[in-house]
Amino acid sequence: MLSRIKTRITTWAKALKRDAHAIYLASRDPRVPWYAKALAIAVAGYALSPIDLIPDFIPIIGYLDELILLPLGIWLVVTLIPHEIMVECRAKANVAAQRPISRAGMAVIILLWIAGAVMLGWIGFSWWNRP
């Protein structure tokens, strides 16, 4: 019984993740109405934003926005996007999820960010320590 519940939750979470990627892809499609694009951008922005409606550190209710608002937002966007386009975008999202993850590429990007931050810090330090 418990394993079935876990399986259903895992399947639901994977579908939600796929649909989040699919609405991102759909927001870039010229056949999607402007209001669906606007809502897709708002939902994706909220999902990626570090600022939450209810802060996550509050026990139990801190994750309610992720458990209720995000799925509702994704569902609303999916209903506004034409079915054919959503099928195409879901297929593209499935293909993207099957691609291997490049850990070397991730390491290079992280090193570039660190190098940029160090260089910016060095420039700022030299600027403020001028005579």
PDB file of C-alpha atoms in Angstrom:
ATOM      1  CA  MET A   1       0.000   0.000   0.000  1.00  0.00           C
ATOM      2  CA  LEU A   2       2.713   2.474   1.008  1.00  0.00           C
ATOM      3  CA  SER A   3       4.822   1.598  -2.035  1.00  0.00           C
ATOM      4  CA  ARG A   4       1.833   2.243  -4.343  1.00  0.00           C
ATOM      5  CA  ILE A   5       1.361   5.678  -2.796  1.00  0.00           C
ATOM      6  CA  LYS A   6       5.061   6.427  -3.186  1.00  0.00           C
ATOM      7  CA  THR A   7       4.950   5.284  -6.820  1.00  0.00           C
ATOM      8  CA  ARG A   8       1.924   7.488  -7.555  1.00  0.00           C
ATOM      9  CA  ILE A   9       3.541  10.525  -5.924  1.00  0.00           C
ATOM     10  CA  THR A  10       6.791   9.929  -7.833  1.00  0.00           C
ATOM     11  CA  THR A  11       4.900   9.598 -11.120  1.00  0.00           C
ATOM     12  CA  TRP A  12       2.914  12.772 -10.377  1.00  0.00           C
ATOM     13  CA  ALA A  13       6.098  14.709  -9.514  1.00  0.00           C
ATOM     14  CA  LYS A  14       7.830  13.571 -12.720  1.00  0.00           C
ATOM     15  CA  ALA A  15       4.790  14.588 -14.792  1.00  0.00           C
ATOM     16  CA  LEU A  16       4.730  17.965 -13.036  1.00  0.00           C
ATOM     17  CA  LYS A  17       8.429  18.491 -13.758  1.00  0.00           C
ATOM     18  CA  ARG A  18       7.905  17.503 -17.399  1.00  0.00           C
ATOM     19  CA  ASP A  19       4.923  19.847 -17.718  1.00  0.00           C
ATOM     20  CA  ALA A  20       6.905  22.711 -16.156  1.00  0.00           C
ATOM     21  CA  HIS A  21       9.553  22.247 -18.853  1.00  0.00           C
ATOM     22  CA  ALA A  22       6.859  21.838 -21.502  1.00  0.00           C
ATOM     23  CA  ILE A  23       5.151  25.135 -20.580  1.00  0.00           C
ATOM     24  CA  TYR A  24       8.531  26.837 -20.781  1.00  0.00           C
ATOM     25  CA  LEU A  25       8.925  25.445 -24.302  1.00  0.00           C
ATOM     26  CA  ALA A  26       5.350  26.408 -25.155  1.00  0.00           C
ATOM     27  CA  SER A  27       5.900  29.980 -23.961  1.00  0.00           C
ATOM     28  CA  ARG A  28       8.424  30.348 -26.782  1.00  0.00           C
ATOM     29  CA  ASP A  29       6.097  28.929 -29.454  1.00  0.00           C
ATOM     30  CA  PRO A  30       4.517  31.585 -31.726  1.00  0.00           C
ATOM     31  CA  ARG A  31       1.266  29.570 -32.001  1.00  0.00           C
ATOM     32  CA  VAL A  32       0.518  29.957 -28.278  1.00  0.00           C
ATOM     33  CA  PRO A  33      -1.802  32.856 -27.346  1.00  0.00           C
ATOM     34  CA  TRP A  34      -0.151  35.822 -25.640  1.00  0.00           C
ATOM     35  CA  TYR A  35      -2.126  35.398 -22.393  1.00  0.00           C
ATOM     36  CA  ALA A  36      -0.978  31.776 -22.063  1.00  0.00           C
ATOM     37  CA  LYS A  37       2.617  32.896 -22.681  1.00  0.00           C
ATOM     38  CA  ALA A  38       2.310  35.614 -20.035  1.00  0.00           C
ATOM     39  CA  LEU A  39       0.910  33.192 -17.467  1.00  0.00           C
ATOM     40  CA  ALA A  40       3.544  30.568 -18.369  1.00  0.00           C
ATOM     41  CA  ILE A  41       6.306  33.100 -17.758  1.00  0.00           C
ATOM     42  CA  ALA A  42       4.712  34.132 -14.438  1.00  0.00           C
ATOM     43  CA  VAL A  43       4.396  30.509 -13.255  1.00  0.00           C
ATOM     44  CA  ALA A  44       7.956  29.668 -14.321  1.00  0.00           C
ATOM     45  CA  GLY A  45       9.227  32.858 -12.680  1.00  0.00           C
ATOM     46  CA  TYR A  46       7.453  31.997  -9.443  1.00  0.00           C
ATOM     47  CA  ALA A  47       8.796  28.449  -9.547  1.00  0.00           C
ATOM     48  CA  LEU A  48      12.373  29.672  -9.975  1.00  0.00           C
ATOM     49  CA  SER A  49      12.122  32.715  -7.715  1.00  0.00           C
ATOM     50  CA  PRO A  50      13.966  32.617  -4.387  1.00  0.00           C
ATOM     51  CA  ILE A  51      11.117  34.634  -2.848  1.00  0.00           C
ATOM     52  CA  ASP A  52       8.138  32.528  -1.770  1.00  0.00           C
ATOM     53  CA  LEU A  53       4.630  33.567  -0.866  1.00  0.00           C
ATOM     54  CA  ILE A  54       5.000  31.459   2.284  1.00  0.00           C
ATOM     55  CA  PRO A  55       8.647  31.096   3.418  1.00  0.00           C
ATOM     56  CA  ASP A  56       9.870  27.481   3.361  1.00  0.00           C
ATOM     57  CA  PHE A  57      11.349  27.634   6.864  1.00  0.00           C
ATOM     58  CA  ILE A  58       7.851  27.782   8.397  1.00  0.00           C
ATOM     59  CA  PRO A  59       7.071  24.180   9.430  1.00  0.00           C
ATOM     60  CA  ILE A  60       4.452  22.327   7.392  1.00  0.00           C
ATOM     61  CA  ILE A  61       2.785  25.357   5.752  1.00  0.00           C
ATOM     62  CA  GLY A  62       6.087  26.575   4.282  1.00  0.00           C
ATOM     63  CA  TYR A  63       5.809  24.156   1.384  1.00  0.00           C
ATOM     64  CA  LEU A  64       2.097  24.654   0.717  1.00  0.00           C
ATOM     65  CA  ASP A  65       2.737  27.103  -2.101  1.00  0.00           C
ATOM     66  CA  GLU A  66       4.898  24.506  -3.867  1.00  0.00           C
ATOM     67  CA  LEU A  67       2.367  21.755  -3.219  1.00  0.00           C
ATOM     68  CA  ILE A  68      -0.768  23.710  -4.140  1.00  0.00           C
ATOM     69  CA  LEU A  69      -0.081  26.972  -6.007  1.00  0.00           C
ATOM     70  CA  LEU A  70       2.560  25.676  -8.408  1.00  0.00           C
ATOM     71  CA  PRO A  71       0.581  22.631  -9.599  1.00  0.00           C
ATOM     72  CA  LEU A  72      -2.525  24.816  -9.968  1.00  0.00           C
ATOM     73  CA  GLY A  73      -0.570  27.369 -11.978  1.00  0.00           C
ATOM     74  CA  ILE A  74       0.910  24.686 -14.216  1.00  0.00           C
ATOM     75  CA  TRP A  75      -2.527  23.111 -14.672  1.00  0.00           C
ATOM     76  CA  LEU A  76      -4.030  26.486 -15.635  1.00  0.00           C
ATOM     77  CA  VAL A  77      -1.288  27.185 -18.181  1.00  0.00           C
ATOM     78  CA  VAL A  78      -1.639  23.684 -19.653  1.00  0.00           C
ATOM     79  CA  THR A  79      -5.389  24.234 -20.104  1.00  0.00           C
ATOM     80  CA  LEU A  80      -4.765  27.543 -21.912  1.00  0.00           C
ATOM     81  CA  ILE A  81      -2.244  26.106 -24.369  1.00  0.00           C
ATOM     82  CA  PRO A  82      -3.747  24.354 -27.422  1.00  0.00           C
ATOM     83  CA  HIS A  83      -3.665  20.577 -26.998  1.00  0.00           C
ATOM     84  CA  GLU A  84      -1.582  19.851 -30.125  1.00  0.00           C
ATOM     85  CA  ILE A  85       1.112  22.300 -29.067  1.00  0.00           C
ATOM     86  CA  MET A  86       1.168  20.878 -25.533  1.00  0.00           C
ATOM     87  CA  VAL A  87       1.599  17.339 -26.936  1.00  0.00           C
ATOM     88  CA  GLU A  88       4.587  18.532 -29.016  1.00  0.00           C
ATOM     89  CA  CYS A  89       6.129  20.371 -26.070  1.00  0.00           C
ATOM     90  CA  ARG A  90       5.669  17.400 -23.738  1.00  0.00           C
ATOM     91  CA  ALA A  91       7.422  15.190 -26.289  1.00  0.00           C
ATOM     92  CA  LYS A  92      10.307  17.676 -26.500  1.00  0.00           C
ATOM     93  CA  ALA A  93      10.468  17.845 -22.695  1.00  0.00           C
ATOM     94  CA  ASN A  94      10.571  14.031 -22.500  1.00  0.00           C
ATOM     95  CA  VAL A  95      13.439  13.925 -25.003  1.00  0.00           C
ATOM     96  CA  ALA A  96      15.309  16.624 -23.065  1.00  0.00           C
ATOM     97  CA  ALA A  97      14.879  14.668 -19.829  1.00  0.00           C
ATOM     98  CA  GLN A  98      16.455  11.578 -21.442  1.00  0.00           C
ATOM     99  CA  ARG A  99      19.654  13.401 -22.413  1.00  0.00           C
ATOM    100  CA  PRO A 100      22.712  12.641 -20.336  1.00  0.00           C
ATOM    101  CA  ILE A 101      23.790  15.283 -17.853  1.00  0.00           C
ATOM    102  CA  SER A 102      27.249  16.684 -18.486  1.00  0.00           C
ATOM    103  CA  ARG A 103      29.015  16.984 -15.152  1.00  0.00           C
ATOM    104  CA  ALA A 104      32.118  18.321 -16.902  1.00  0.00           C
ATOM    105  CA  GLY A 105      30.045  21.066 -18.519  1.00  0.00           C
ATOM    106  CA  MET A 106      28.512  21.899 -15.160  1.00  0.00           C
ATOM    107  CA  ALA A 107      31.975  22.103 -13.585  1.00  0.00           C
ATOM    108  CA  VAL A 108      33.187  24.448 -16.339  1.00  0.00           C
ATOM    109  CA  ILE A 109      30.189  26.759 -15.841  1.00  0.00           C
ATOM    110  CA  ILE A 110      30.711  26.806 -12.055  1.00  0.00           C
ATOM    111  CA  LEU A 111      34.410  27.586 -12.511  1.00  0.00           C
ATOM    112  CA  LEU A 112      33.567  30.412 -14.914  1.00  0.00           C
ATOM    113  CA  TRP A 113      31.133  31.906 -12.367  1.00  0.00           C
ATOM    114  CA  ILE A 114      33.738  31.640  -9.604  1.00  0.00           C
ATOM    115  CA  ALA A 115      36.417  33.214 -11.816  1.00  0.00           C
ATOM    116  CA  GLY A 116      34.034  36.036 -12.739  1.00  0.00           C
ATOM    117  CA  ALA A 117      33.164  36.672  -9.087  1.00  0.00           C
ATOM    118  CA  VAL A 118      36.837  36.685  -8.074  1.00  0.00           C
ATOM    119  CA  MET A 119      37.706  39.080 -10.899  1.00  0.00           C
ATOM    120  CA  LEU A 120      34.816  41.378  -9.998  1.00  0.00           C
ATOM    121  CA  GLY A 121      35.890  41.310  -6.343  1.00  0.00           C
ATOM    122  CA  TRP A 122      39.480  42.102  -7.309  1.00  0.00           C
ATOM    123  CA  ILE A 123      38.364  45.021  -9.496  1.00  0.00           C
ATOM    124  CA  GLY A 124      36.133  46.351  -6.717  1.00  0.00           C
ATOM    125  CA  PHE A 125      38.887  45.961  -4.119  1.00  0.00           C
ATOM    126  CA  SER A 126      41.421  47.804  -6.332  1.00  0.00           C
ATOM    127  CA  TRP A 127      38.905  50.547  -7.074  1.00  0.00           C
ATOM    128  CA  TRP A 128      38.183  51.257  -3.387  1.00  0.00           C
ATOM    129  CA  ASN A 129      41.812  51.092  -2.298  1.00  0.00           C
ATOM    130  CA  ARG A 130      42.994  53.789  -4.681  1.00  0.00           C
ATOM    131  CA  PRO A 131      44.916  56.704  -3.192  1.00  0.00           C
TER     132      PRO A 131
END
